[in-house]
Coordinates of C-alpha atoms in Angstrom, one line a residue:
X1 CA -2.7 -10.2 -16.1
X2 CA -3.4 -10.3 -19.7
X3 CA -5.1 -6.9 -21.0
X4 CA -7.5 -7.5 -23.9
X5 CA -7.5 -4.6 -26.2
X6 CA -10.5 -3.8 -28.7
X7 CA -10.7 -0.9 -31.0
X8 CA -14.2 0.6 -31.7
X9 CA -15.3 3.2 -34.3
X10 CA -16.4 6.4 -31.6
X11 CA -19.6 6.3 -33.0
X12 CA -21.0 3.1 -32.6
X13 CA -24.1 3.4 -34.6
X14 CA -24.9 -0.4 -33.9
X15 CA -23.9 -1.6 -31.0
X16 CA -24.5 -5.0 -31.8
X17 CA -21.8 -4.8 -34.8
X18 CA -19.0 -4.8 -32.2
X19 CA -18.5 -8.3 -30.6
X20 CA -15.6 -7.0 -28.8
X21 CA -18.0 -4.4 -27.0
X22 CA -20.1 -7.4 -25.8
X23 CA -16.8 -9.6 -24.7
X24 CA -16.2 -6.0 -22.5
X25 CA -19.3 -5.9 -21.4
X26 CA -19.0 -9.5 -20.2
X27 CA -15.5 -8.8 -18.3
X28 CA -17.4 -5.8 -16.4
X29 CA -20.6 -8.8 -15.6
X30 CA -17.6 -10.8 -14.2
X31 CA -16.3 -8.1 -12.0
X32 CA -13.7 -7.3 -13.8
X33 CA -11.7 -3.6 -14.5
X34 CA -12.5 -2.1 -18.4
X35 CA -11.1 1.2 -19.5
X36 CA -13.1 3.3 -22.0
X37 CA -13.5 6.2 -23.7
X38 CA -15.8 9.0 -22.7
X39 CA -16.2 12.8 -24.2
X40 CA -13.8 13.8 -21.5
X41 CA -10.9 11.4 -20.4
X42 CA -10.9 7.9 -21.0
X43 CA -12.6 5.9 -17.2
X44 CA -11.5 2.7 -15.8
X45 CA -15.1 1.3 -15.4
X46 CA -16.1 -1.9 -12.8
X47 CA -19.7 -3.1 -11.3
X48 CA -20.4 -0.4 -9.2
X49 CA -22.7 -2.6 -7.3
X50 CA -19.8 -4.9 -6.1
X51 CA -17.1 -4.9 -3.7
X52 CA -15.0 -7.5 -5.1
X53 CA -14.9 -5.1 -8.6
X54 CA -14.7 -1.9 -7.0
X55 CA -11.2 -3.3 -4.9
X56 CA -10.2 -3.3 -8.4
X57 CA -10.0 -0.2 -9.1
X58 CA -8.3 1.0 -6.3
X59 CA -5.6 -1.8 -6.9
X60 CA -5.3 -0.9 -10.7
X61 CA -4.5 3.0 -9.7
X62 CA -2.8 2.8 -6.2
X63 CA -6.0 5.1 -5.7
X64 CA -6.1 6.2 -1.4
X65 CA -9.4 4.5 -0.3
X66 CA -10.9 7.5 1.1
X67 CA -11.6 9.3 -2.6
X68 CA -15.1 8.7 -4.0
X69 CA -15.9 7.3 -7.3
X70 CA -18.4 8.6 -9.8
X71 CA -21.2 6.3 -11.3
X72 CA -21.9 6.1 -14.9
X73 CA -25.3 4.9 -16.3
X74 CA -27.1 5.2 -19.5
X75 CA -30.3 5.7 -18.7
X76 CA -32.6 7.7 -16.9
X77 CA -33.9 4.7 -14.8
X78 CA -30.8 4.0 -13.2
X79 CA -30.4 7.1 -11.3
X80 CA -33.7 6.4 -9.9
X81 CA -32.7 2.8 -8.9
X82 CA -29.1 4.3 -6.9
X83 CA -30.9 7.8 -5.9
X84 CA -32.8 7.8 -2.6
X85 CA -34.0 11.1 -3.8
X86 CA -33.8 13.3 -7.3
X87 CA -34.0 17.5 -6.4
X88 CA -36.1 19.4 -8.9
X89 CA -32.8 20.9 -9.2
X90 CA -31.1 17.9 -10.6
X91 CA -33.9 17.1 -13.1
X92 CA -33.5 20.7 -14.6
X93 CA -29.8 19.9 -14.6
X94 CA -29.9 16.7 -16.5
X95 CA -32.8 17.6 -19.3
X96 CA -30.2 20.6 -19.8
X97 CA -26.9 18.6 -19.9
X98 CA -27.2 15.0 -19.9
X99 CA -25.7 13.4 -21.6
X100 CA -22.7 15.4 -20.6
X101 CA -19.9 16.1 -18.7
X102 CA -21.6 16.9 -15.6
X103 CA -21.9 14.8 -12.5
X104 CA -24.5 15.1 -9.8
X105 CA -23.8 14.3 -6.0
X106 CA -27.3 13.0 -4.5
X107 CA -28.1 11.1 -1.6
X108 CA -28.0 7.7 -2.4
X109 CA -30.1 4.7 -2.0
X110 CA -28.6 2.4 1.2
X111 CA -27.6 -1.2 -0.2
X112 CA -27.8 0.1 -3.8
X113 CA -24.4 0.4 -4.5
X114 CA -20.7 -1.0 -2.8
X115 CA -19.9 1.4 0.0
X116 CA -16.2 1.4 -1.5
X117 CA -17.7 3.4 -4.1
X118 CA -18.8 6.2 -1.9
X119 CA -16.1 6.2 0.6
X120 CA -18.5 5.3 3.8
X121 CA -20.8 8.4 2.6
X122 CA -24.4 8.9 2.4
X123 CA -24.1 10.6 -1.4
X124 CA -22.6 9.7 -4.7
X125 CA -21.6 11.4 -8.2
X126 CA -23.6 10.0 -11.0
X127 CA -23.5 10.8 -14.7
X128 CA -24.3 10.0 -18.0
X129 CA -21.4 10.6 -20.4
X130 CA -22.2 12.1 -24.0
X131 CA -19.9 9.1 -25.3
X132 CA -21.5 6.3 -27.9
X133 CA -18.7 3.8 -26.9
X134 CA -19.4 4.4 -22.9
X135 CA -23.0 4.2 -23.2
X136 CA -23.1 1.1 -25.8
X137 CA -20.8 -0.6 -22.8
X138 CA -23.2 0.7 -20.2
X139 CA -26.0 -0.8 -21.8
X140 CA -24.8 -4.0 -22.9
X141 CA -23.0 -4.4 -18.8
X142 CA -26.5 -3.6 -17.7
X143 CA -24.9 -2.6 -14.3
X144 CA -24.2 0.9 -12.7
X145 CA -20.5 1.4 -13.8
X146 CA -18.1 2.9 -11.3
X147 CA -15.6 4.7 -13.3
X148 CA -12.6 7.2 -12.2
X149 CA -9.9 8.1 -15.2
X150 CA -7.9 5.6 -16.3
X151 CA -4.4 6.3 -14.8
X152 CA -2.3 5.5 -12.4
X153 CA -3.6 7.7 -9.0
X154 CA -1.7 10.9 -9.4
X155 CA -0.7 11.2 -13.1
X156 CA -2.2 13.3 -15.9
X157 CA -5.5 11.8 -16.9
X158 CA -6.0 9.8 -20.4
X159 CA -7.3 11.1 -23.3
X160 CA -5.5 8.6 -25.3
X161 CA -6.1 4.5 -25.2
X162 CA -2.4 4.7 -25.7
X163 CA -2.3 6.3 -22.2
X164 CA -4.2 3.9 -20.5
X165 CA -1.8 1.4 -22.4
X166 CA 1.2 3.0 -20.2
X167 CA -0.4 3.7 -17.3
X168 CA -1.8 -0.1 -17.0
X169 CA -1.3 -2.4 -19.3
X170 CA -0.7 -5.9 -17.4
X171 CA -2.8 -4.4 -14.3
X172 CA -6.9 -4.3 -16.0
X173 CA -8.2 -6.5 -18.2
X174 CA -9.3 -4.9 -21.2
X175 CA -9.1 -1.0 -22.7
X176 CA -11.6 0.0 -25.3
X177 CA -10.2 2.4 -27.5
X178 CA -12.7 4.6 -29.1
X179 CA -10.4 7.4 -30.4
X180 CA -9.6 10.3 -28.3
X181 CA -11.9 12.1 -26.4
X182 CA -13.4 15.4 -26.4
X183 CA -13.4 17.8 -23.7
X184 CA -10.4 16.4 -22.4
X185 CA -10.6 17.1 -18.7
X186 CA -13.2 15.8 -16.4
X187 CA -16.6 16.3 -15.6
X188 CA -18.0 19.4 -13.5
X189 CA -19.4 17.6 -10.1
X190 CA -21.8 19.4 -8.2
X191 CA -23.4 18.7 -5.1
X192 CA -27.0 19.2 -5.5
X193 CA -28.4 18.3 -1.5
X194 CA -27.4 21.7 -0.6
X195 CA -29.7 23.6 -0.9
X196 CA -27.3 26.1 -2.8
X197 CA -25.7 23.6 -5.5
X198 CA -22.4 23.4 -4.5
X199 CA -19.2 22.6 -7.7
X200 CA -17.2 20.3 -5.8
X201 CA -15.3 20.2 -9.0
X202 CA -15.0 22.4 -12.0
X203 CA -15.5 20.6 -15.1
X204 CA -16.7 20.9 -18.5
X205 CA -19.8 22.1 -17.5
X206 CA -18.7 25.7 -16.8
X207 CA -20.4 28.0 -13.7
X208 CA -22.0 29.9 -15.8
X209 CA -23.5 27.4 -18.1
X210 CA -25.1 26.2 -14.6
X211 CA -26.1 29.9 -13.3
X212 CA -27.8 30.0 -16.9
X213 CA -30.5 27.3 -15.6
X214 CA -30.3 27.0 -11.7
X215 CA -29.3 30.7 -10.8
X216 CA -26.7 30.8 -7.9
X217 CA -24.0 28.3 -8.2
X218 CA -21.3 28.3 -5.2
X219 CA -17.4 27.4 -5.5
X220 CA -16.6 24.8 -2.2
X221 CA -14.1 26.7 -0.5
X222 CA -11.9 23.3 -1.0
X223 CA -11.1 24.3 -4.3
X224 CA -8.8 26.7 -3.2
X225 CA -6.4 24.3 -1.4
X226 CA -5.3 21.0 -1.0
X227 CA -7.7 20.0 0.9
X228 CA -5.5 18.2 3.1
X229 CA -7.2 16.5 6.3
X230 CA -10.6 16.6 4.9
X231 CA -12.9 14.2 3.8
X232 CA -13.1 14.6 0.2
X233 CA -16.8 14.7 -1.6
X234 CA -15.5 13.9 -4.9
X235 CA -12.8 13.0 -7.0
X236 CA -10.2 15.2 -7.6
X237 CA -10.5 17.2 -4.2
X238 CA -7.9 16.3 -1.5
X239 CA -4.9 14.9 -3.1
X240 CA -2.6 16.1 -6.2
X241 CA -3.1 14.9 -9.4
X242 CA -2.7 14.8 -13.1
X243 CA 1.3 15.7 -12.5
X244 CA 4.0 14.6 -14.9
X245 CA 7.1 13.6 -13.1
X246 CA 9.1 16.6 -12.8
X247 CA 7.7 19.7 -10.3
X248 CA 5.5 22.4 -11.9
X249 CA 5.3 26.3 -11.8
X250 CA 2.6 28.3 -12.3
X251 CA 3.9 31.7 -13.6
X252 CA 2.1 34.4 -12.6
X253 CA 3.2 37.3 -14.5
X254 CA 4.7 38.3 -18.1
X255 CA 6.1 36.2 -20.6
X256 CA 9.7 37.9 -20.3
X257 CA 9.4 36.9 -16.5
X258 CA 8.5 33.2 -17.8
X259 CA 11.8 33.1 -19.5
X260 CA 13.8 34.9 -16.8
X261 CA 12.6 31.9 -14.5
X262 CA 13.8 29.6 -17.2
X263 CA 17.2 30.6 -17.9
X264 CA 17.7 30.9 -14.8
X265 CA 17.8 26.4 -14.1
X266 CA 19.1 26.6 -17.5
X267 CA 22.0 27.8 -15.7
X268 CA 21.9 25.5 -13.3
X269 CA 21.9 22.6 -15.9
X270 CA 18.3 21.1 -15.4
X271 CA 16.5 20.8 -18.7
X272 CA 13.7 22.7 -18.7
X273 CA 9.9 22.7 -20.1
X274 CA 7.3 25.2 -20.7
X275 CA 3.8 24.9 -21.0
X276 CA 2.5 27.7 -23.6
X277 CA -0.2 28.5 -25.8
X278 CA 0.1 29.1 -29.4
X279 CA 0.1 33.1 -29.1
X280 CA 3.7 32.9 -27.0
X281 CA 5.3 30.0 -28.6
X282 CA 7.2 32.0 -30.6
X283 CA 8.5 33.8 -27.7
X284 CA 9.2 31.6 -24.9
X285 CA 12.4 29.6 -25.1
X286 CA 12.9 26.3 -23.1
X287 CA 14.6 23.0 -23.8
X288 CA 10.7 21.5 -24.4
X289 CA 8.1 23.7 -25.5
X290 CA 4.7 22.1 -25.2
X291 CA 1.7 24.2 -26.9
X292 CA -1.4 23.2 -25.2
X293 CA -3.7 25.7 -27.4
X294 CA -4.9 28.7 -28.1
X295 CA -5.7 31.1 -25.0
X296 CA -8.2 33.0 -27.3
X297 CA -9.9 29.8 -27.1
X298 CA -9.5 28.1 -24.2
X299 CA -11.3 25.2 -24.8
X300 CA -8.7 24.0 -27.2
X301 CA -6.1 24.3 -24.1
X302 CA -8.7 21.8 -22.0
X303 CA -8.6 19.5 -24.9
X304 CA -5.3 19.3 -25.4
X305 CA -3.8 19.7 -21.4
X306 CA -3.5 16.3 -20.1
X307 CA -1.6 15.2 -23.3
X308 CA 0.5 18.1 -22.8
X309 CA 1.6 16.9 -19.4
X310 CA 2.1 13.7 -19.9
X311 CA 4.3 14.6 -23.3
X312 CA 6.9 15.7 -21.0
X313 CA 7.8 12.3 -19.1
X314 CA 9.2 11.2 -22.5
X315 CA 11.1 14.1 -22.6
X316 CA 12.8 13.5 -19.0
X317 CA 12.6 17.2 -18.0
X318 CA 13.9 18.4 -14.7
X319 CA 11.4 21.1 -13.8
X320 CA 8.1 22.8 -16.2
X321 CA 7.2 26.4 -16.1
X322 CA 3.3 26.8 -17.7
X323 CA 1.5 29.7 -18.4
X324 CA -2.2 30.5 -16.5
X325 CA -5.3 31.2 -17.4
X326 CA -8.7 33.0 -16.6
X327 CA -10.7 31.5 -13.7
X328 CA -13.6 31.8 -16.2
X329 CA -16.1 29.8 -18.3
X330 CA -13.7 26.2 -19.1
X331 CA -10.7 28.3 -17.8
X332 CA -11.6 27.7 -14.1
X333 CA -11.1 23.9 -14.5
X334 CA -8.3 24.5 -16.8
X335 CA -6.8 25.7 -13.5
X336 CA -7.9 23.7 -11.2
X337 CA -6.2 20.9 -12.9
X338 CA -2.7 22.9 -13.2
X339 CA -2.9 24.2 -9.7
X340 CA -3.4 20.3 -9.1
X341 CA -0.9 19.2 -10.9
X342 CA 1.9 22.0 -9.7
X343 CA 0.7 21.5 -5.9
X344 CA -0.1 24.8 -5.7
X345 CA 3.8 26.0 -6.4
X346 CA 3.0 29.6 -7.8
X347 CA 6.3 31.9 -8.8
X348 CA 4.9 35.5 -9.3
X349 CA 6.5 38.8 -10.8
X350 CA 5.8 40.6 -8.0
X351 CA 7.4 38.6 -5.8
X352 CA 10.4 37.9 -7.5
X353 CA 13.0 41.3 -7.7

């Protein structure tokens, strides 16, 4: 398959001065796959309404079956068109953040959209990304646009077109490249039909951002694990993702341990990464040093993560040691994506004599 590529200034002031926005738009009316940019990875968008496009999807990514996919729309309208209901919670919610990076599960409308979409359940995730590129698209599709992130199932989400280019080029059939995005990992999902709002995911919407409007927010005890042998709610839940080819470590403890744990399969001949931020990359030593940010400001590590990641294929490293963070504010997502991305493998100081 041929992959059309169109390049379109982020801000879009006038949708109607981009052709190649309308001939994407088209492809998506044809049931076709079209990756574009939002403010927090770059999605790989298909008629959420159809079968037929949503299949697509899960061919283009090798994505399992049984993981849901989130619905983006542009307006207002639309989410009363999919939602059998909207909680007073969620209207709070949206005049706060949307558009935004934050995705609400409601119960959703039967025969509104393709079952694929939800994974056989009776809710969905639906948001409206603060992106002028998505929403020009969304508009000009004039369809609910099912959307996970443009990558092969498993590997570090994009934030570049270029990454989409690698992931799959040959595989969809156009990429819209707006620029790189903003927040640079995904959106928060939360599960408003409990009646305690439940973050399925943490996002770019932090905990407290939500507490701030809704008051109690809980964590899904899911987050903690793999999730393995559930049915997941959302994307991003059961399986690992956004991991680079060689296995990662989560180091739990100083930076001299950090190096200790890399000279060690130094020794042993593997080249060795690190994941650091700019206050120890003076200090730690590996054979590729990646500097994902600043960890007084975090979100400059969540911008910059997935790139980080993925910057190490290239390099054809045997094994990556990374830094942690604070389960706080964008921290707790910054973590959830690394604990993802590691499968959980922690080495801590205290363990280690």
């Amino acid at each position: 398959m041929e992959t059309k590529y169109w390049v379109v200034d982020k801000t879009v002031e006038n949708p109607g001065a981009y052709p190649q926005l309308a001939e994407a738009a088209q492809l998506l009316k044809e049931k076709q796959t079209v990756a574009f940019p939002t403010e927090t990875v770059y999605g790989l968008g298909a008629d959420a309404t159809s079968d037929e496009a949503v299949d697509k999807i899960f061919k283009a990514k090798g994505r399992p079956s049984d993981n849901p996919l989130i619905v983006h729309i542009a307006e207002e309208k639309q989410l009363e068109e999919l939602a059998e209901e909207i909680p007073e919670t969620a209207k709070v919610l949206m005049k706060a953040f949307w558009p935004g990076p934050l995705t609400l599960v409601v119960k959703v409308k039967k025969g509104a959209l393709s079952k694929k979409v939800t994974a056989g359940l009776d809710t969905v995730g639906i948001r409206m990304p603060r992106h002028p590129v998505a929403l020009a698209l969304i508009r000009l599709a004039g369809l609910p646009i099912a959307a996970p992130s443009a990558n092969r199932s498993g590997k570090p989400s994009p934030t570049l077109a270029r990454h989409v280019r690698e992931d799959l080029a040959g595989k969809i059939a156009g990429i819209v490249d707006g620029g790189e995005t903003g927040v640079g990992v995904e959106s928060t999902v939360l599960d408003v039909t409990a009646e305690v709002p439940v973050i399925l995911r943490p996002g770019g919407v932090t905990k407290e951002q939500l507490e701030e409007r809704i008051g109690k927010v809980r964590l899904d005890p899911g987050l903690k694990g793999t999730g393995a042998g559930t049915r997941p709610k959302a994307p991003g839940m059961k399986y690992t993702h956004y991991a680079p080819d060689a296995p990662v470590y989560l180091v739990d403890g100083s930076t001299a341990f950090m190096q200790r744990m890399i000279d060690a399969h130094r020794e042993k001949g593997e080249v060795t990464g690190a994941i650091v931020t700019e206050e120890t990359s003076g200090i730690v030593r590996a054979d590729v040093v990646a500097v994902c940010g600043r960890r007084a400001s975090l979100e400059t590590v969540a911008h910059h993560l997935y790139d980080t990641l993925r910057s190490f294929d290239a390099q054809k490293v045997d094994v990556i040691f990374s830094e942690i963070f604070p389960r706080e504010g964008i921290g707790r997502a910054i973590m959830n994506r690394l604990e993802k991305a590691a499968g959980h493998r922690y080495v801590k100081e205290e363990d280690v004599q």
